[in-house]
Short mmCIF file of C-alpha atoms and ligand atoms in Angstrom, two decimals:
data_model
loop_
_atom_site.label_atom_id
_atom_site.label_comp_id
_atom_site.label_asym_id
_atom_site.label_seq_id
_atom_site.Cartn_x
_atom_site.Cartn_y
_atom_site.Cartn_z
CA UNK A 1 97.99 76.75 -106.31
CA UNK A 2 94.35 78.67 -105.27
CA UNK A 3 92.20 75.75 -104.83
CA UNK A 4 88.52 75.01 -103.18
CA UNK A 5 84.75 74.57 -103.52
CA UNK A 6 81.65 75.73 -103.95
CA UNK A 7 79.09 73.86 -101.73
CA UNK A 8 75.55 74.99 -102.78
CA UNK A 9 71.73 73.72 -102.96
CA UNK A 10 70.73 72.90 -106.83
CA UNK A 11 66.84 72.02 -107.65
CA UNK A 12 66.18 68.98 -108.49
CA UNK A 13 65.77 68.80 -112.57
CA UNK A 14 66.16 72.47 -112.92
CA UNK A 15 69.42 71.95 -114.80
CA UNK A 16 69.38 75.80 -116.53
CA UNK A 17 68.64 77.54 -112.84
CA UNK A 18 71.18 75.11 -111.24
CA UNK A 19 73.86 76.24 -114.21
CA UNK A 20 73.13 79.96 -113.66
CA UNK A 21 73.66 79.97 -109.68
CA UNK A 22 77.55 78.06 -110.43
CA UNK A 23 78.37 80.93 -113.14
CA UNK A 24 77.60 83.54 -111.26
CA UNK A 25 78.83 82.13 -107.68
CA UNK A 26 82.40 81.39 -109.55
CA UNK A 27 81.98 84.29 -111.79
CA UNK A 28 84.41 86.32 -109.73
CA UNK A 29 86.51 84.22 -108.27
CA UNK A 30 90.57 83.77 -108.58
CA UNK A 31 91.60 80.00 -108.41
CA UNK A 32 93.26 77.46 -110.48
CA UNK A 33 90.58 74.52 -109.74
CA UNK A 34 87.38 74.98 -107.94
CA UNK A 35 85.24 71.35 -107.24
CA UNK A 36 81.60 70.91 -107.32
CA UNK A 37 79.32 68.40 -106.04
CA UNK A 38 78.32 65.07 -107.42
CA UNK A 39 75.37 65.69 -110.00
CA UNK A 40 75.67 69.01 -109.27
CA UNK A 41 73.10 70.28 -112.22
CA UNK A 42 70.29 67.40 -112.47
CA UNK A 43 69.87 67.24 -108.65
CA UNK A 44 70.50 63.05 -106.52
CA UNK A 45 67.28 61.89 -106.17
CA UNK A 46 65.99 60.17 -109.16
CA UNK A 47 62.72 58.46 -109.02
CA UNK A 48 63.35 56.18 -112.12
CA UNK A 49 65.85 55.48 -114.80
CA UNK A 50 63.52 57.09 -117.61
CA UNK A 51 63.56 60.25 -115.49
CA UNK A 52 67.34 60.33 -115.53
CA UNK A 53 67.67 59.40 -119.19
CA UNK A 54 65.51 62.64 -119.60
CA UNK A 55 67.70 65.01 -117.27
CA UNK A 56 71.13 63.25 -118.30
CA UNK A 57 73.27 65.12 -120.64
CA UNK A 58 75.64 63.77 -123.76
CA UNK A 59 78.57 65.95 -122.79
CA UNK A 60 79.72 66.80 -125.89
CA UNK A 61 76.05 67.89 -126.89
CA UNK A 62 75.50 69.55 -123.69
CA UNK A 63 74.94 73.08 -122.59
CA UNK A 64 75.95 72.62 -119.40
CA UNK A 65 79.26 71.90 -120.25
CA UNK A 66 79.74 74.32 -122.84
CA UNK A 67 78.98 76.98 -120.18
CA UNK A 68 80.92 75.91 -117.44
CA UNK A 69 83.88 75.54 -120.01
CA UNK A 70 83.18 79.27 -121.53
CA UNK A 71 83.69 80.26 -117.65
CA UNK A 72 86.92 78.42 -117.39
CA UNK A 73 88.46 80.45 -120.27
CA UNK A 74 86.96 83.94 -118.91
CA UNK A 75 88.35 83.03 -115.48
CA UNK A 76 91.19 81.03 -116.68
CA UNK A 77 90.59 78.30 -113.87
CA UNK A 78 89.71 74.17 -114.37
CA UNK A 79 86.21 73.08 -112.60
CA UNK A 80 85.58 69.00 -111.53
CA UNK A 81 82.23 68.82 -111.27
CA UNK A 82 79.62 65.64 -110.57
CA UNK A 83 77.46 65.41 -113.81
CA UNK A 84 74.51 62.94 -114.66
CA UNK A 85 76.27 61.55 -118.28
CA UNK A 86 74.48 60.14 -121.20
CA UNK A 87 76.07 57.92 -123.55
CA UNK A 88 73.59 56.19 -126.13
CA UNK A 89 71.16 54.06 -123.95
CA UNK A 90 73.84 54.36 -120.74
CA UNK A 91 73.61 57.22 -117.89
CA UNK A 92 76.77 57.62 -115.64
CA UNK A 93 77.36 59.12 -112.82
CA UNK A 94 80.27 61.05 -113.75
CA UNK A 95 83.06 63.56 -112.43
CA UNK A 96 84.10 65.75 -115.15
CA UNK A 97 87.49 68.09 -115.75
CA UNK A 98 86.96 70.72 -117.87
CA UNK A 99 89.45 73.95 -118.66
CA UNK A 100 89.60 77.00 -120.89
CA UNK A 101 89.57 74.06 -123.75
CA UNK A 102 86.75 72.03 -122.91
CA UNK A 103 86.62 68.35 -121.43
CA UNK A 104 90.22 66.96 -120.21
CA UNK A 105 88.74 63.66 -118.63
CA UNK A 106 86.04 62.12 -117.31
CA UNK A 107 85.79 59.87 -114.48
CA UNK A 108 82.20 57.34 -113.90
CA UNK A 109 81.61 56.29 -110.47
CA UNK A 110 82.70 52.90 -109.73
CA UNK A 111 80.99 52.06 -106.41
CA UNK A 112 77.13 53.24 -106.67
CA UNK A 113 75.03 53.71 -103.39
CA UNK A 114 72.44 52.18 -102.64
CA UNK A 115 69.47 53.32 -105.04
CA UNK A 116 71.67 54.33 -107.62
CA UNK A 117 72.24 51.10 -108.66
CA UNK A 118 68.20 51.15 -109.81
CA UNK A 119 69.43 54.22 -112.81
CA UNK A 120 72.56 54.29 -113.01
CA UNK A 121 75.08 52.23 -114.75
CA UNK A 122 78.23 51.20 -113.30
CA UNK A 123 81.88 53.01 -114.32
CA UNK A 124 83.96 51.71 -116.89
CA UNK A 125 86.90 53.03 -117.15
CA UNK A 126 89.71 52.70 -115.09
CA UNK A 127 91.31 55.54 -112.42
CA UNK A 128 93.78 58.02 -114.25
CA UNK A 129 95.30 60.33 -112.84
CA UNK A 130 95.31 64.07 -115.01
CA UNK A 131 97.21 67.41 -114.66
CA UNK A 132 96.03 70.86 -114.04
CA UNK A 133 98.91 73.39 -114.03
CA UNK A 134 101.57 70.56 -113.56
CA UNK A 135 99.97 69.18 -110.76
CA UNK A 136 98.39 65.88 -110.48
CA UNK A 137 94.85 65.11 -109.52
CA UNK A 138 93.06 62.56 -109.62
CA UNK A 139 89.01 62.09 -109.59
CA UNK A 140 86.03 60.03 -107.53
CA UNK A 141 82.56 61.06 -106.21
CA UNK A 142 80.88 60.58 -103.17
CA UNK A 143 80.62 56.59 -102.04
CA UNK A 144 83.85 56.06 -103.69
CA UNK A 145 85.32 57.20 -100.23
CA UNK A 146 83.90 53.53 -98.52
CA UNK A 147 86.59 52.47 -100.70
CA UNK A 148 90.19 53.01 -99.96
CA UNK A 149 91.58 50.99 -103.23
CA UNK A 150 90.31 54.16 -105.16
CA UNK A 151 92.36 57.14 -103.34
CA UNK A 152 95.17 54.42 -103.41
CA UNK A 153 95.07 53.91 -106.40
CA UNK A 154 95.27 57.17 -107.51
CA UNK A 155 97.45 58.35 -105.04
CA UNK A 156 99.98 55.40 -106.58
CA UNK A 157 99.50 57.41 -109.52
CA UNK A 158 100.86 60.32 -108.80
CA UNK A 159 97.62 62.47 -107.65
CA UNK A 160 98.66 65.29 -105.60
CA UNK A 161 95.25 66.41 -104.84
CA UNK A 162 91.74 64.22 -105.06
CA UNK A 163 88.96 66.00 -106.20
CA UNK A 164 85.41 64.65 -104.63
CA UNK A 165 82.09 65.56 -105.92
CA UNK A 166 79.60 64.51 -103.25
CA UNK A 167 76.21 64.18 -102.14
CA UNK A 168 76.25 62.75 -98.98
CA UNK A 169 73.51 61.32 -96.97
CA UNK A 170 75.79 59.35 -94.51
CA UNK A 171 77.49 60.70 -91.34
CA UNK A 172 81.32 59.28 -91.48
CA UNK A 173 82.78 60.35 -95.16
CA UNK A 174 84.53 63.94 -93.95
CA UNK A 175 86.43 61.90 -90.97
CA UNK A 176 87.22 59.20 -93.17
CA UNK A 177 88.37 61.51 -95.91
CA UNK A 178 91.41 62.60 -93.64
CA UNK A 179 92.29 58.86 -92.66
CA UNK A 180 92.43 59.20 -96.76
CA UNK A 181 94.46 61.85 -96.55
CA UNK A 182 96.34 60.62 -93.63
CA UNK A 183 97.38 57.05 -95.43
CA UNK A 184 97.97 58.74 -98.95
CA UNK A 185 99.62 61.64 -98.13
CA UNK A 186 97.60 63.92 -100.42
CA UNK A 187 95.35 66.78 -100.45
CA UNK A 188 91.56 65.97 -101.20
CA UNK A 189 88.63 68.48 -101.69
CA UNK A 190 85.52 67.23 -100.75
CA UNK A 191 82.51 68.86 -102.03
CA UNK A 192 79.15 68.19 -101.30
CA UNK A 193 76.02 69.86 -101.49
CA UNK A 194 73.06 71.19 -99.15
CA UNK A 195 69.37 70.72 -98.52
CA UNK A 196 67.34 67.95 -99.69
CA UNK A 197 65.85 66.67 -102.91
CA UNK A 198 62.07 66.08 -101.76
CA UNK A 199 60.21 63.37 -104.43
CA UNK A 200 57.13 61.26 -105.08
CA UNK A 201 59.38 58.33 -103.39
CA UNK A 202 60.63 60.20 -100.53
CA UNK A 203 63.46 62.71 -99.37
CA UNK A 204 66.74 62.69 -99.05
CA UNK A 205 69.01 65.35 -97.26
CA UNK A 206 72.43 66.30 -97.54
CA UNK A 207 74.91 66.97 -94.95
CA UNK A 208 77.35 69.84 -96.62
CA UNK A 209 80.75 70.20 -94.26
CA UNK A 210 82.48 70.39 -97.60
CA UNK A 211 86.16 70.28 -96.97
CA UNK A 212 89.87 70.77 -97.85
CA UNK A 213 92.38 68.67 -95.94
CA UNK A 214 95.87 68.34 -96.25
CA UNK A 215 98.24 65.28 -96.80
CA UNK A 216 98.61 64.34 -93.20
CA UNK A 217 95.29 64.54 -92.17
CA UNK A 218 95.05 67.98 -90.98
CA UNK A 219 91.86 69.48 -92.03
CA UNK A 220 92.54 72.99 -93.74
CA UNK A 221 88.62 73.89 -94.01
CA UNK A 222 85.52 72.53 -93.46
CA UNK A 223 82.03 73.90 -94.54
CA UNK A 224 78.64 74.67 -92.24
CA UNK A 225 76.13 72.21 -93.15
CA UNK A 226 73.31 73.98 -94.17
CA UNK A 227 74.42 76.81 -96.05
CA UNK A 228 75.83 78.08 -99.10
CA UNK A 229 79.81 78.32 -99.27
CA UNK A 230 82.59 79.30 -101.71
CA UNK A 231 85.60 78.54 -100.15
CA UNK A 232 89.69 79.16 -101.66
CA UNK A 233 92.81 79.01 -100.15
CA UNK A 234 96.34 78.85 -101.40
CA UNK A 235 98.18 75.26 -101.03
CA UNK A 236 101.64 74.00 -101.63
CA UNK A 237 100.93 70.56 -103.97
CA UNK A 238 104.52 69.32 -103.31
CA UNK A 239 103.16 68.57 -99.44
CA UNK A 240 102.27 65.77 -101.22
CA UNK A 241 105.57 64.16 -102.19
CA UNK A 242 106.79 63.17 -98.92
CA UNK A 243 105.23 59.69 -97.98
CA UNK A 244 107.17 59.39 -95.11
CA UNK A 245 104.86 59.23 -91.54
CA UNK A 246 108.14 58.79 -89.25
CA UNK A 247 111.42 58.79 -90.88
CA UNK A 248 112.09 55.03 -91.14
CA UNK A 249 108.50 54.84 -92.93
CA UNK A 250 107.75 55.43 -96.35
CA UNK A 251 103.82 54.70 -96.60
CA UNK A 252 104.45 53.62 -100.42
CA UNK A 253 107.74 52.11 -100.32
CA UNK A 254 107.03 49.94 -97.40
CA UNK A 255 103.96 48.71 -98.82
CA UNK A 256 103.94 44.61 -99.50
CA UNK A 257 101.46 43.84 -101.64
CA UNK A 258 102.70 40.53 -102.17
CA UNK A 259 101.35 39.45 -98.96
CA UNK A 260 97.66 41.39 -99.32
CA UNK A 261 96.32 38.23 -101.40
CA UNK A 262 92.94 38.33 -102.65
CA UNK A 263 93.43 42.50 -102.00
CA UNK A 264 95.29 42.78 -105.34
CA UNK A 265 93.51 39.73 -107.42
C1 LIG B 301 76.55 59.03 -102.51
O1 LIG B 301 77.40 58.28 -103.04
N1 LIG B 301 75.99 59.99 -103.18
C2 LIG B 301 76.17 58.85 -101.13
#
């Protein structure tokens, strides 16, 4: 399976400009899924939830997607891509899948950061789990990686590979990612974006280092921070199937979650 990311900068609110640059970055490209970053069109760095209402889009009324899905078809590949969703009076922040046919799933962040809880509302809908090309993957964006219920979770599921949209501001998510990777014993593609969004309320920066790393850790690629980068390799999914970390350990099977308590509650 030909696999990666495309770590760019989008401009904040210029959702048409920011659409263009993806289309004809991915235009050529051969892979099977390619992952963008976490609101990958809007821009992060909203300055009040009436400004995001304005920039979020209704994905099934929304030009963004219908573009990125007429790409999928021309280039025959599946995107997951971060995506600032409107539904009625709620905004999202969202991970979409979308292939030659449109929309397959989409996943809402469950675990905002920090100002995003002033815009955004929280996820509601549980982790799933979908497949591209009979192989499992499974969704979250950015903070989401603080968390380790949610790549165990969908790692329990069945994903083979996580796909991460990001926008990170914070130093430790690309280490912790392989511990992810390590403990799960899955693939994950990481990707964030570059350069800052600079508004009325301040600036925030983003660190790129987008990455691919495989189930035991081992990072397979791993992006320059301040520059563009369209990275795809070729991996082997079924890496994913063996939980084992020594042979007398299954990291699934020898889980005992009747002892974790409040954990599971
Ligand atoms: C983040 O969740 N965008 C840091």
């Amino acid at each position: 399976m030909r696999v990666g990311f495309y770590q760019f900068r989008p401009l904040f609110g210029r959702i048409e400009r920011n659409v263009r640059q993806v289309v004809n970055a991915l235009r050529q490209v051969d892979a099977d899924l390619v992952v963008l970053p976490e609101l990958a069109f809007t821009g992060y760095y909203f300055s009040s939830r009436e400004e995001l209402q304005k920039l979020a889009e209704d994905p099934d009324k929304s030009m963004t997607v219908d573009a990125l899905s007429a790409l999928c078809r021309e280039r025959g590949f599946h995107i997951v891509t971060g995506f600032a969703e409107k539904r009625l009076d709620k905004c999202f922040n969202s991970a979409i899948l979308i292939g030659p046919d449109g929309i397959e799933h989409i996943y809402r962040k469950l675990h905002l950061f920090n100002e995003e809880k002033r815009y955004f509302d929280e996820g509601d809908i549980p982790l799933q789990v979908n497949t591209v090309r009979e192989v499992r993957i499974g969704m979250m964006v950015c903070f989401d990686w603080a968390f380790p219920e949610v790549a165990r979770a969908l790692a329990l599921q069945g994903a083979e590979i996580i796909c991460h949209p990001s926008n990170l501001v914070l130093s430790w998510c690309q280490q912790t990612m392989q511990s992810r990777c390590l403990e799960n014993r899955v693939f994950a593609i990481t990707t964030n974006r570059f350069g800052a969004d600079r508004r009325p309320q301040g600036m925030l920066k983003f660190t790129g280092k987008s990455q691919i790393v495989a189930p035991g850790g081992k990072l397979i690629h791993r992006a320059a921070s301040q520059r563009e980068s369209l990275f795809i390799t070729g991996i082997d999914p079924a890496a994913a199937h063996d939980k084992h970390i020594t042979s007398l350990n299954d990291l699934f099977s020898d889980r005992r979650p009747e002892f974790y308590g409040t954990l599971i509650k």
